[in-house]
mmCIF file of C-alpha atoms and ligand atoms in Angstrom:
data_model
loop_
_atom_site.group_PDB
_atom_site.id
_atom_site.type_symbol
_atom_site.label_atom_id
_atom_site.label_comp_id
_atom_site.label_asym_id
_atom_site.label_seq_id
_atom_site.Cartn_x
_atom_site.Cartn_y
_atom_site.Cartn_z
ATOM 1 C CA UNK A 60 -193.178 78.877 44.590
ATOM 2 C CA UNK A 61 -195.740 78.772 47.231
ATOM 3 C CA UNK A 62 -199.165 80.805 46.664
ATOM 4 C CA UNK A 63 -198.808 83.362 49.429
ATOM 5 C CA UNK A 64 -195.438 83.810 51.555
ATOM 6 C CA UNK A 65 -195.728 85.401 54.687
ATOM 7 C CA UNK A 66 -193.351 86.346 56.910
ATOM 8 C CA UNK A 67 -194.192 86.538 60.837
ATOM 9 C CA UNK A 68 -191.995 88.194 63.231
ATOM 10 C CA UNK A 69 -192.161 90.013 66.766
ATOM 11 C CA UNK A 70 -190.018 90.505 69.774
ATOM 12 C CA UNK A 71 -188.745 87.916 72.101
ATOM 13 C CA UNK A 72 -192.105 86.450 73.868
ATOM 14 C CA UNK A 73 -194.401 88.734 72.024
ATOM 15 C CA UNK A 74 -196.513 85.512 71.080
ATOM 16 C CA UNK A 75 -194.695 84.865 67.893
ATOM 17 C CA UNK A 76 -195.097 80.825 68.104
ATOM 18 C CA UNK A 77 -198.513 81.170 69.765
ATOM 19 C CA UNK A 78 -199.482 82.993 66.431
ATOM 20 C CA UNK A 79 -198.026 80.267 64.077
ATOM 21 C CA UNK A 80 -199.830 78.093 65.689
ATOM 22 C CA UNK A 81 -203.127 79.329 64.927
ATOM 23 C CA UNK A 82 -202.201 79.653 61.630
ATOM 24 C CA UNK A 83 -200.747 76.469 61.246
ATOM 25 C CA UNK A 84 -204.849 75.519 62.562
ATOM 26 C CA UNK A 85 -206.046 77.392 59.735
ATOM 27 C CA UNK A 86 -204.140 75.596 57.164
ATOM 28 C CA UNK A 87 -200.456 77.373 57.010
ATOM 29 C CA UNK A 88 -197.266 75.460 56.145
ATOM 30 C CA UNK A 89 -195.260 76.787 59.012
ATOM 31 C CA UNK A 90 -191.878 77.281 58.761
ATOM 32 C CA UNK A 91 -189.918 78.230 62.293
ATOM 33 C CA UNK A 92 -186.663 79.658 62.214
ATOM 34 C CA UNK A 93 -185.792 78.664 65.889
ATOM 35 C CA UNK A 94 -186.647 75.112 65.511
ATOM 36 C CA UNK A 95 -184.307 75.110 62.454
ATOM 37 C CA UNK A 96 -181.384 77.140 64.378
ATOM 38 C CA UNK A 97 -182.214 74.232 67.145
ATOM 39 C CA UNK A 98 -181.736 70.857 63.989
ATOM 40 C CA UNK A 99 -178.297 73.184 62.480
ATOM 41 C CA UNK A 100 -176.469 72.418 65.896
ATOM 42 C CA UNK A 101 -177.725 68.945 66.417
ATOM 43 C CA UNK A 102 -174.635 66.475 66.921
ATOM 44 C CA UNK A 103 -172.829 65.779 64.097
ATOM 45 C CA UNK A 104 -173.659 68.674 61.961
ATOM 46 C CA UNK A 105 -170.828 71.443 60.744
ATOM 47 C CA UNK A 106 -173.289 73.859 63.026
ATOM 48 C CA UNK A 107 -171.857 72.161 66.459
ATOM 49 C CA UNK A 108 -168.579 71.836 65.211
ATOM 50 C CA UNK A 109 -168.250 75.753 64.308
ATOM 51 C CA UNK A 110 -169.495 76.708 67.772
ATOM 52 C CA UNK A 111 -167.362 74.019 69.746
ATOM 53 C CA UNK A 112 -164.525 75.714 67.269
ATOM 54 C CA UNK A 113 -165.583 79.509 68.245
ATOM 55 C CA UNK A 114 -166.626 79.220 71.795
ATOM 56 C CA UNK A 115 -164.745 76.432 73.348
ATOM 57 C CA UNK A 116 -166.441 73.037 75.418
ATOM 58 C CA UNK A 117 -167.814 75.094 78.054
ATOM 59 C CA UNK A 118 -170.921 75.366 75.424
ATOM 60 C CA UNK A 119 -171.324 71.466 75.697
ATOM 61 C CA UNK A 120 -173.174 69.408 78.106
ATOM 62 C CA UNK A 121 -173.955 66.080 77.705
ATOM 63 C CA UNK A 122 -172.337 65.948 73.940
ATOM 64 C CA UNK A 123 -174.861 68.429 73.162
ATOM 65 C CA UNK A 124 -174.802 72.154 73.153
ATOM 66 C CA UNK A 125 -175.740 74.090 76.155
ATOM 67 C CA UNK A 126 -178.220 76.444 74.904
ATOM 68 C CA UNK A 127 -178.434 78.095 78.663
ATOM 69 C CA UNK A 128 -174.776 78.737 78.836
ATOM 70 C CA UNK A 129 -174.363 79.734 74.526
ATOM 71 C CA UNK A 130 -177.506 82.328 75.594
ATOM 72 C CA UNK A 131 -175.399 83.799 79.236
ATOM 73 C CA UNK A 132 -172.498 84.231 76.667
ATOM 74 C CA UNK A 133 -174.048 85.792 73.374
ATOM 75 C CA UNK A 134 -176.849 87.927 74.667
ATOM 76 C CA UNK A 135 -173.849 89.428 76.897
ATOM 77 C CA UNK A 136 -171.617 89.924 74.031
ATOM 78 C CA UNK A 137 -172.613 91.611 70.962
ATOM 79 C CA UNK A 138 -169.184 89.970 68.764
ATOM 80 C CA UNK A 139 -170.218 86.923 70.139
ATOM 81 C CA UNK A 140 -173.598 87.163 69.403
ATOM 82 C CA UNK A 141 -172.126 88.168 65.265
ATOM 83 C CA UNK A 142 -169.905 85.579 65.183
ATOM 84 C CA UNK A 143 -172.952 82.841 66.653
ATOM 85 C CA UNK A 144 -175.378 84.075 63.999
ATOM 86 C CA UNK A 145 -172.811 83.769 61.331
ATOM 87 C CA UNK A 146 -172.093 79.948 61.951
ATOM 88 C CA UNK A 147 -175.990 79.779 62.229
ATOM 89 C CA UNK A 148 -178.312 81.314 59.571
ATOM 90 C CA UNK A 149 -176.586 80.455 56.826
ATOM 91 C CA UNK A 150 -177.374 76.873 57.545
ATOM 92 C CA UNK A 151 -180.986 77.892 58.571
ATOM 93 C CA UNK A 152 -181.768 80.210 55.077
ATOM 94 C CA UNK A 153 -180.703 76.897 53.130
ATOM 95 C CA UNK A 154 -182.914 74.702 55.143
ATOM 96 C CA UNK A 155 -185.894 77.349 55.128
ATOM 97 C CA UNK A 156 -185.743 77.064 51.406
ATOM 98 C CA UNK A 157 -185.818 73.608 50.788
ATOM 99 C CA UNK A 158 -189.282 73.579 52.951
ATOM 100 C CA UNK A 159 -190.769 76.589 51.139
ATOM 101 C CA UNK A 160 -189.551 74.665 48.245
ATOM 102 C CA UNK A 161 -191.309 70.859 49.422
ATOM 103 C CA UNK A 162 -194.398 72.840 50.030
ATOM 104 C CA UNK A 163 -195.868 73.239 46.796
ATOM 105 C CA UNK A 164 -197.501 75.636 44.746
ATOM 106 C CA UNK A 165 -200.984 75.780 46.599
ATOM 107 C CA UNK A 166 -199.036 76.282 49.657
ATOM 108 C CA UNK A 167 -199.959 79.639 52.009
ATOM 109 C CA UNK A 168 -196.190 79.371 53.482
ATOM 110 C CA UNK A 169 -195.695 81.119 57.089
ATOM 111 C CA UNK A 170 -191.905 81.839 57.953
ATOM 112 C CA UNK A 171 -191.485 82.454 61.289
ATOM 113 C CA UNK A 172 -188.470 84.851 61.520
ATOM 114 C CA UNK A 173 -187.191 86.447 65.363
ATOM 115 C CA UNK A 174 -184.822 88.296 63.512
ATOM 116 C CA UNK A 175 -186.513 89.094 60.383
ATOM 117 C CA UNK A 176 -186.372 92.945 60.464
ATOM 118 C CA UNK A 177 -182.339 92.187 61.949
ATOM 119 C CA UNK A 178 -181.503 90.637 58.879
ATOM 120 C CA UNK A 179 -183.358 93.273 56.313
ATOM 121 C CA UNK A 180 -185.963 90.498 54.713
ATOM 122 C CA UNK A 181 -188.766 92.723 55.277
ATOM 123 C CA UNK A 182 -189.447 92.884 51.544
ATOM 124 C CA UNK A 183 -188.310 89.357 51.041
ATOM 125 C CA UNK A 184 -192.246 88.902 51.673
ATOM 126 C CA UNK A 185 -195.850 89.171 49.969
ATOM 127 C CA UNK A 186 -196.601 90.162 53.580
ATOM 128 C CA UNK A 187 -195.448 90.746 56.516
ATOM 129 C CA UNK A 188 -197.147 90.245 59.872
ATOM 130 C CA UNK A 189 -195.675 91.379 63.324
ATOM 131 C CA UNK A 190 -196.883 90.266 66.722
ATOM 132 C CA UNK A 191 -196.772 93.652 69.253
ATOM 133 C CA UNK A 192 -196.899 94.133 72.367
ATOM 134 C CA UNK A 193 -195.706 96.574 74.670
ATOM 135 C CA UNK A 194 -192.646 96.279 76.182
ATOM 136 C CA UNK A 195 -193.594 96.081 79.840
ATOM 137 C CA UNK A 196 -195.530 92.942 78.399
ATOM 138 C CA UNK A 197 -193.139 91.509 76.464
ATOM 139 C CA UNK A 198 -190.594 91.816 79.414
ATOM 140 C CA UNK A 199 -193.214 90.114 82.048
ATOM 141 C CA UNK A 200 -194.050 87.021 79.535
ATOM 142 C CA UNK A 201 -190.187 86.554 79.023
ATOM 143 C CA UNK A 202 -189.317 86.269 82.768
ATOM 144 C CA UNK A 203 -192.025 83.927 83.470
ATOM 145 C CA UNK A 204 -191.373 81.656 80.204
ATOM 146 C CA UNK A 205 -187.727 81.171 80.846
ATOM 147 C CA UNK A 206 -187.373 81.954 84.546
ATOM 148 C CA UNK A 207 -184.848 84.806 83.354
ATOM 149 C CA UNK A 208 -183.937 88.031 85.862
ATOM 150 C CA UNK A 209 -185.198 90.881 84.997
ATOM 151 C CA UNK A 210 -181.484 92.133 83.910
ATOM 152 C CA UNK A 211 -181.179 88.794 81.780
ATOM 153 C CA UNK A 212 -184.431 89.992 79.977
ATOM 154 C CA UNK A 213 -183.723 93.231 79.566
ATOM 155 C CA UNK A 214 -180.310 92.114 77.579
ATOM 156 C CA UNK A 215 -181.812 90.141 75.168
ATOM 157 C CA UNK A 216 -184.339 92.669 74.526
ATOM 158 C CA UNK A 217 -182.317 95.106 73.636
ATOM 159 C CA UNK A 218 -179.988 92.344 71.670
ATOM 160 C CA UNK A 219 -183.232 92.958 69.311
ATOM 161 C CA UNK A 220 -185.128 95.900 66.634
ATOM 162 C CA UNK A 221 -186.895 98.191 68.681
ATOM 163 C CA UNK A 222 -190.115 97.786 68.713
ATOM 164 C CA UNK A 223 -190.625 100.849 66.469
ATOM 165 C CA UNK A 224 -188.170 99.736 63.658
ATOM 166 C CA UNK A 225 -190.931 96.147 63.686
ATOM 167 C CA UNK A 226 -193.733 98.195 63.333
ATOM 168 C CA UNK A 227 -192.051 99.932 60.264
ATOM 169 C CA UNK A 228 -191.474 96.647 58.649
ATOM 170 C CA UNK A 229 -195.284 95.568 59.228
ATOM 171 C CA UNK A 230 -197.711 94.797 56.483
ATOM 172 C CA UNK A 231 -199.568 93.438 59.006
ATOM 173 C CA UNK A 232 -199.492 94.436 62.802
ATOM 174 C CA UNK A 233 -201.241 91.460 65.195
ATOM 175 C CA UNK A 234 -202.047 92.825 68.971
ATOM 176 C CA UNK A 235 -200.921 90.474 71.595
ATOM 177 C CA UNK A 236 -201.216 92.554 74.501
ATOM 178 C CA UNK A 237 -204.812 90.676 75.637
ATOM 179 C CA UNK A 238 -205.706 87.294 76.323
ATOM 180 C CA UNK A 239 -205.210 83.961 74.299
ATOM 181 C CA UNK A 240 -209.344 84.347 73.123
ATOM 182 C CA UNK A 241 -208.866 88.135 71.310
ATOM 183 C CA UNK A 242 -205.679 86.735 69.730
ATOM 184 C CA UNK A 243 -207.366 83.648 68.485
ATOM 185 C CA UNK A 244 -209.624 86.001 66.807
ATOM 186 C CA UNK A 245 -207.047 88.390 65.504
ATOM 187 C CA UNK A 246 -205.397 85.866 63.699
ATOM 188 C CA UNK A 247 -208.376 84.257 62.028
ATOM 189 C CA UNK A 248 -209.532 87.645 60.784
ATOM 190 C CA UNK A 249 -205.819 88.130 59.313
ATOM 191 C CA UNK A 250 -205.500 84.868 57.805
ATOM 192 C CA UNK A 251 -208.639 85.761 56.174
ATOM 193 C CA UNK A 252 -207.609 88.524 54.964
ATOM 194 C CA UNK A 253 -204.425 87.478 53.250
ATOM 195 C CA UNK A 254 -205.472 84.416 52.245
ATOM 196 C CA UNK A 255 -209.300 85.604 50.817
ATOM 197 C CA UNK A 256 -210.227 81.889 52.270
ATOM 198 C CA UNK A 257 -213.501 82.223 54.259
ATOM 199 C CA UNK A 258 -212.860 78.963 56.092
ATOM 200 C CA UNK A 259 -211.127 80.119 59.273
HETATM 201 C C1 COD B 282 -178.368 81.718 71.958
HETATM 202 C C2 COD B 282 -179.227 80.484 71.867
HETATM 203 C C3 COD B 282 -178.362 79.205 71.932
HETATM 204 C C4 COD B 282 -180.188 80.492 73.092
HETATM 205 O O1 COD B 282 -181.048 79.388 72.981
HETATM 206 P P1 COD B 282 -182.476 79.356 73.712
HETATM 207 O O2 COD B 282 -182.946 77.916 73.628
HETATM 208 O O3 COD B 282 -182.345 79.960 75.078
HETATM 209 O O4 COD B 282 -183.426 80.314 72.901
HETATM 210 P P2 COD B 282 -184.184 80.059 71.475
HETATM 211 O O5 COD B 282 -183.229 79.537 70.463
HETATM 212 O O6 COD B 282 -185.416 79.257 71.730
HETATM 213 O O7 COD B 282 -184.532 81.537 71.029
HETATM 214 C C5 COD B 282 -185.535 82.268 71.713
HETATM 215 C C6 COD B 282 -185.623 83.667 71.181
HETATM 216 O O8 COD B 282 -184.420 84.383 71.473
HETATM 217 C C7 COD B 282 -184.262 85.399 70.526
HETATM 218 N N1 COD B 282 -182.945 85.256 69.868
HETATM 219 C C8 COD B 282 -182.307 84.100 69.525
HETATM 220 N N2 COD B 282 -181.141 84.352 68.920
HETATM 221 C C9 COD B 282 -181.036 85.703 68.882
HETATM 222 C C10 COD B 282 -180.042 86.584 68.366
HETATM 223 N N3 COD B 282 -178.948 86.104 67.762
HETATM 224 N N4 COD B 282 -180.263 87.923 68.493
HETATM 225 C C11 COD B 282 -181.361 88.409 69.093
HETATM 226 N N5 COD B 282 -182.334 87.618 69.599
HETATM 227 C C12 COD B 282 -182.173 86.284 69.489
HETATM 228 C C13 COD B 282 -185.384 85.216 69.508
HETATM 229 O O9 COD B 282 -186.472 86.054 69.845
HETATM 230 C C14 COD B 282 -185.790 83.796 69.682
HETATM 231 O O10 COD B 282 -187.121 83.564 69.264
HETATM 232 C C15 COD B 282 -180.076 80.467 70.553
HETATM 233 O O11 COD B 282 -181.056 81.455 70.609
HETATM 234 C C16 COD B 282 -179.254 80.631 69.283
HETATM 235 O O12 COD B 282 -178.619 79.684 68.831
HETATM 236 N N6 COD B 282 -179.282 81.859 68.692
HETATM 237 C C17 COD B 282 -178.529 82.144 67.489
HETATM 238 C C18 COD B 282 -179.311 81.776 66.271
HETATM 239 C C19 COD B 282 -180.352 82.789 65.953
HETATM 240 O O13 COD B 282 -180.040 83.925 65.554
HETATM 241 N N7 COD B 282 -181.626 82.406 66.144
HETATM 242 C C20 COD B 282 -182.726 83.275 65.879
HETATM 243 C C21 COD B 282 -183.453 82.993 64.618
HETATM 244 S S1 COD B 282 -182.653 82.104 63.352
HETATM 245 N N1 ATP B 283 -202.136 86.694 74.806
HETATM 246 C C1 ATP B 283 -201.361 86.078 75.707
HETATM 247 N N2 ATP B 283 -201.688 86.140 77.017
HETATM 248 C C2 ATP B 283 -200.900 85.554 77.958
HETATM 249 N N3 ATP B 283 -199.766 84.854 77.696
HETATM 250 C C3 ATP B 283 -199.412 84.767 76.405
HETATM 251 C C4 ATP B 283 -200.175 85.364 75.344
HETATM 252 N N4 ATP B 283 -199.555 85.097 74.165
HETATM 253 C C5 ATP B 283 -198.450 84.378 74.471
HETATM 254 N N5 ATP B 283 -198.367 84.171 75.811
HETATM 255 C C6 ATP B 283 -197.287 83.463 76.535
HETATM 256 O O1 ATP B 283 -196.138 84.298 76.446
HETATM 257 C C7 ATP B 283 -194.971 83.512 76.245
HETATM 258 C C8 ATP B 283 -194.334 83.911 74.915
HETATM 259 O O2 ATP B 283 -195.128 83.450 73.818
HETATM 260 P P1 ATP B 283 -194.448 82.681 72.588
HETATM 261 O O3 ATP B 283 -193.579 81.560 73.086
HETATM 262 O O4 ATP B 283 -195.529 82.352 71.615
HETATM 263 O O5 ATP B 283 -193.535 83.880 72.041
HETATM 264 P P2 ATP B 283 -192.436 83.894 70.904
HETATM 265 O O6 ATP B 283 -192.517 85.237 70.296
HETATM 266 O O7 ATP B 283 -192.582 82.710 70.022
HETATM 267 O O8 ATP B 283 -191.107 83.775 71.780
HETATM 268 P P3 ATP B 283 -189.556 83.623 71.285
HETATM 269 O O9 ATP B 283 -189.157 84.914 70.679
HETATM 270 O O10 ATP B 283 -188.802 83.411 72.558
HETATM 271 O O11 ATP B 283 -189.492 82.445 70.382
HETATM 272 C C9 ATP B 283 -195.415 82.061 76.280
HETATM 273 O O12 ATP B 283 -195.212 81.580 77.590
HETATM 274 C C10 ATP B 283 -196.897 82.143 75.906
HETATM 275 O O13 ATP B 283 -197.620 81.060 76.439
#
């Protein structure tokens, strides 16, 4: 069991990778769920096959899954979007365990989590931190990461926990609603915190 668990959620494009990443500089085993949901549908695995089984070729492109067309379909369709997530995070809970596991007893383990308040873990934690900001924010990040229209956004928004029922879940709230300096800062001063290590 790792020395400190965290777990580190936030909206879609609040800054949650952003943040792991300036963890991961201060010495955090980082464990992303969304890289894992990415290796669970890689071809060959029982992930692809249970989607190509649910959903049909039309997901596939290239022998590989067509995360632009899976996203028009799911974030459109709440049963779709139950039935994805059930072929999914099973696979991705196992996998997030066997990396919490490899990481040793020293370890201050990060798991990065979208849908961590979703899924009820919030006490699955020793803390929890969630990346806020406003929706307005949150809504003008997302359009200009993934080129998305602004109805587009607004669906997978609300596919999500208000921003309300996150800050409930919070231990630890970060502000990402300034620039890439203050947030470099925030997090330091957190990992601090948690951790009691001067170093970062
Ligand atoms: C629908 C998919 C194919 C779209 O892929 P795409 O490359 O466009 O997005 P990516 O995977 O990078 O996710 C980006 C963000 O979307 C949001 N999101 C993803 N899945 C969901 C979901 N089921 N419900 C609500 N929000 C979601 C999260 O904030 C996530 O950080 C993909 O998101 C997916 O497979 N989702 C189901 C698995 C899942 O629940 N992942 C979230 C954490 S395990
Ligand atoms: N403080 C900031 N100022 C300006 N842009 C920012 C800031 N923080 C993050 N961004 C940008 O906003 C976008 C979303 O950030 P990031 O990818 O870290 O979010 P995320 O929560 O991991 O997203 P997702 O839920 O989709 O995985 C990125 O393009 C990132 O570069």
């Amino acid at each position: 069991m790792a020395r400190l668990r965290i777990g580190l959620t936030g909206g879609i494009a609040s800054g949650k990778s952003t943040v792991a990443d300036l963890l991961a500089e201060c010495g955090a085993v980082i464990i992303d769920s969304d890289l894992l949901a990415r290796e669970v549908v890689e071809p060959g695995t029982d992930g692809l096959a249970g989607i190509v089984s649910r959903f049909g070729d039309q997901v596939i492109a290239g022998g590989r899954l067509d995360r632009a067309a899976l996203g028009r379909i799911v974030f459109a369709d709440p049963q779709a979007r139950h039935d994805l997530e059930a072929i999914i995070h099973p696979a991705v809970r196992r996998r997030a365990a066997e990396l919490e596991a490899a990481a040793g007893p020293d370890a201050v383990v990060v798991q990065m989590i979208p849908l961590l308040v979703e899924t009820g873990q919030q006490n699955a934690f020793d803390a929890v931190i969630v990346v806020d900001v406003p929706e307005r924010v949150q809504r003008d990040r997302l359009i200009a990461r993934n080129g998305l229209s602004g109805q587009e956004a607004d669906a997978r928004i609300a596919a999500q926990a208000t921003r309300e029922q996150r800050l409930a879940a919070a231990t630890v709230v970060i502000d990402n609603s300034t620039d890439l300096a203050d947030l470099e800062q925030r997090v330091r001063q957190v990992y601090r915190e948690l951790t009691g290590e001067p170093g970062c």
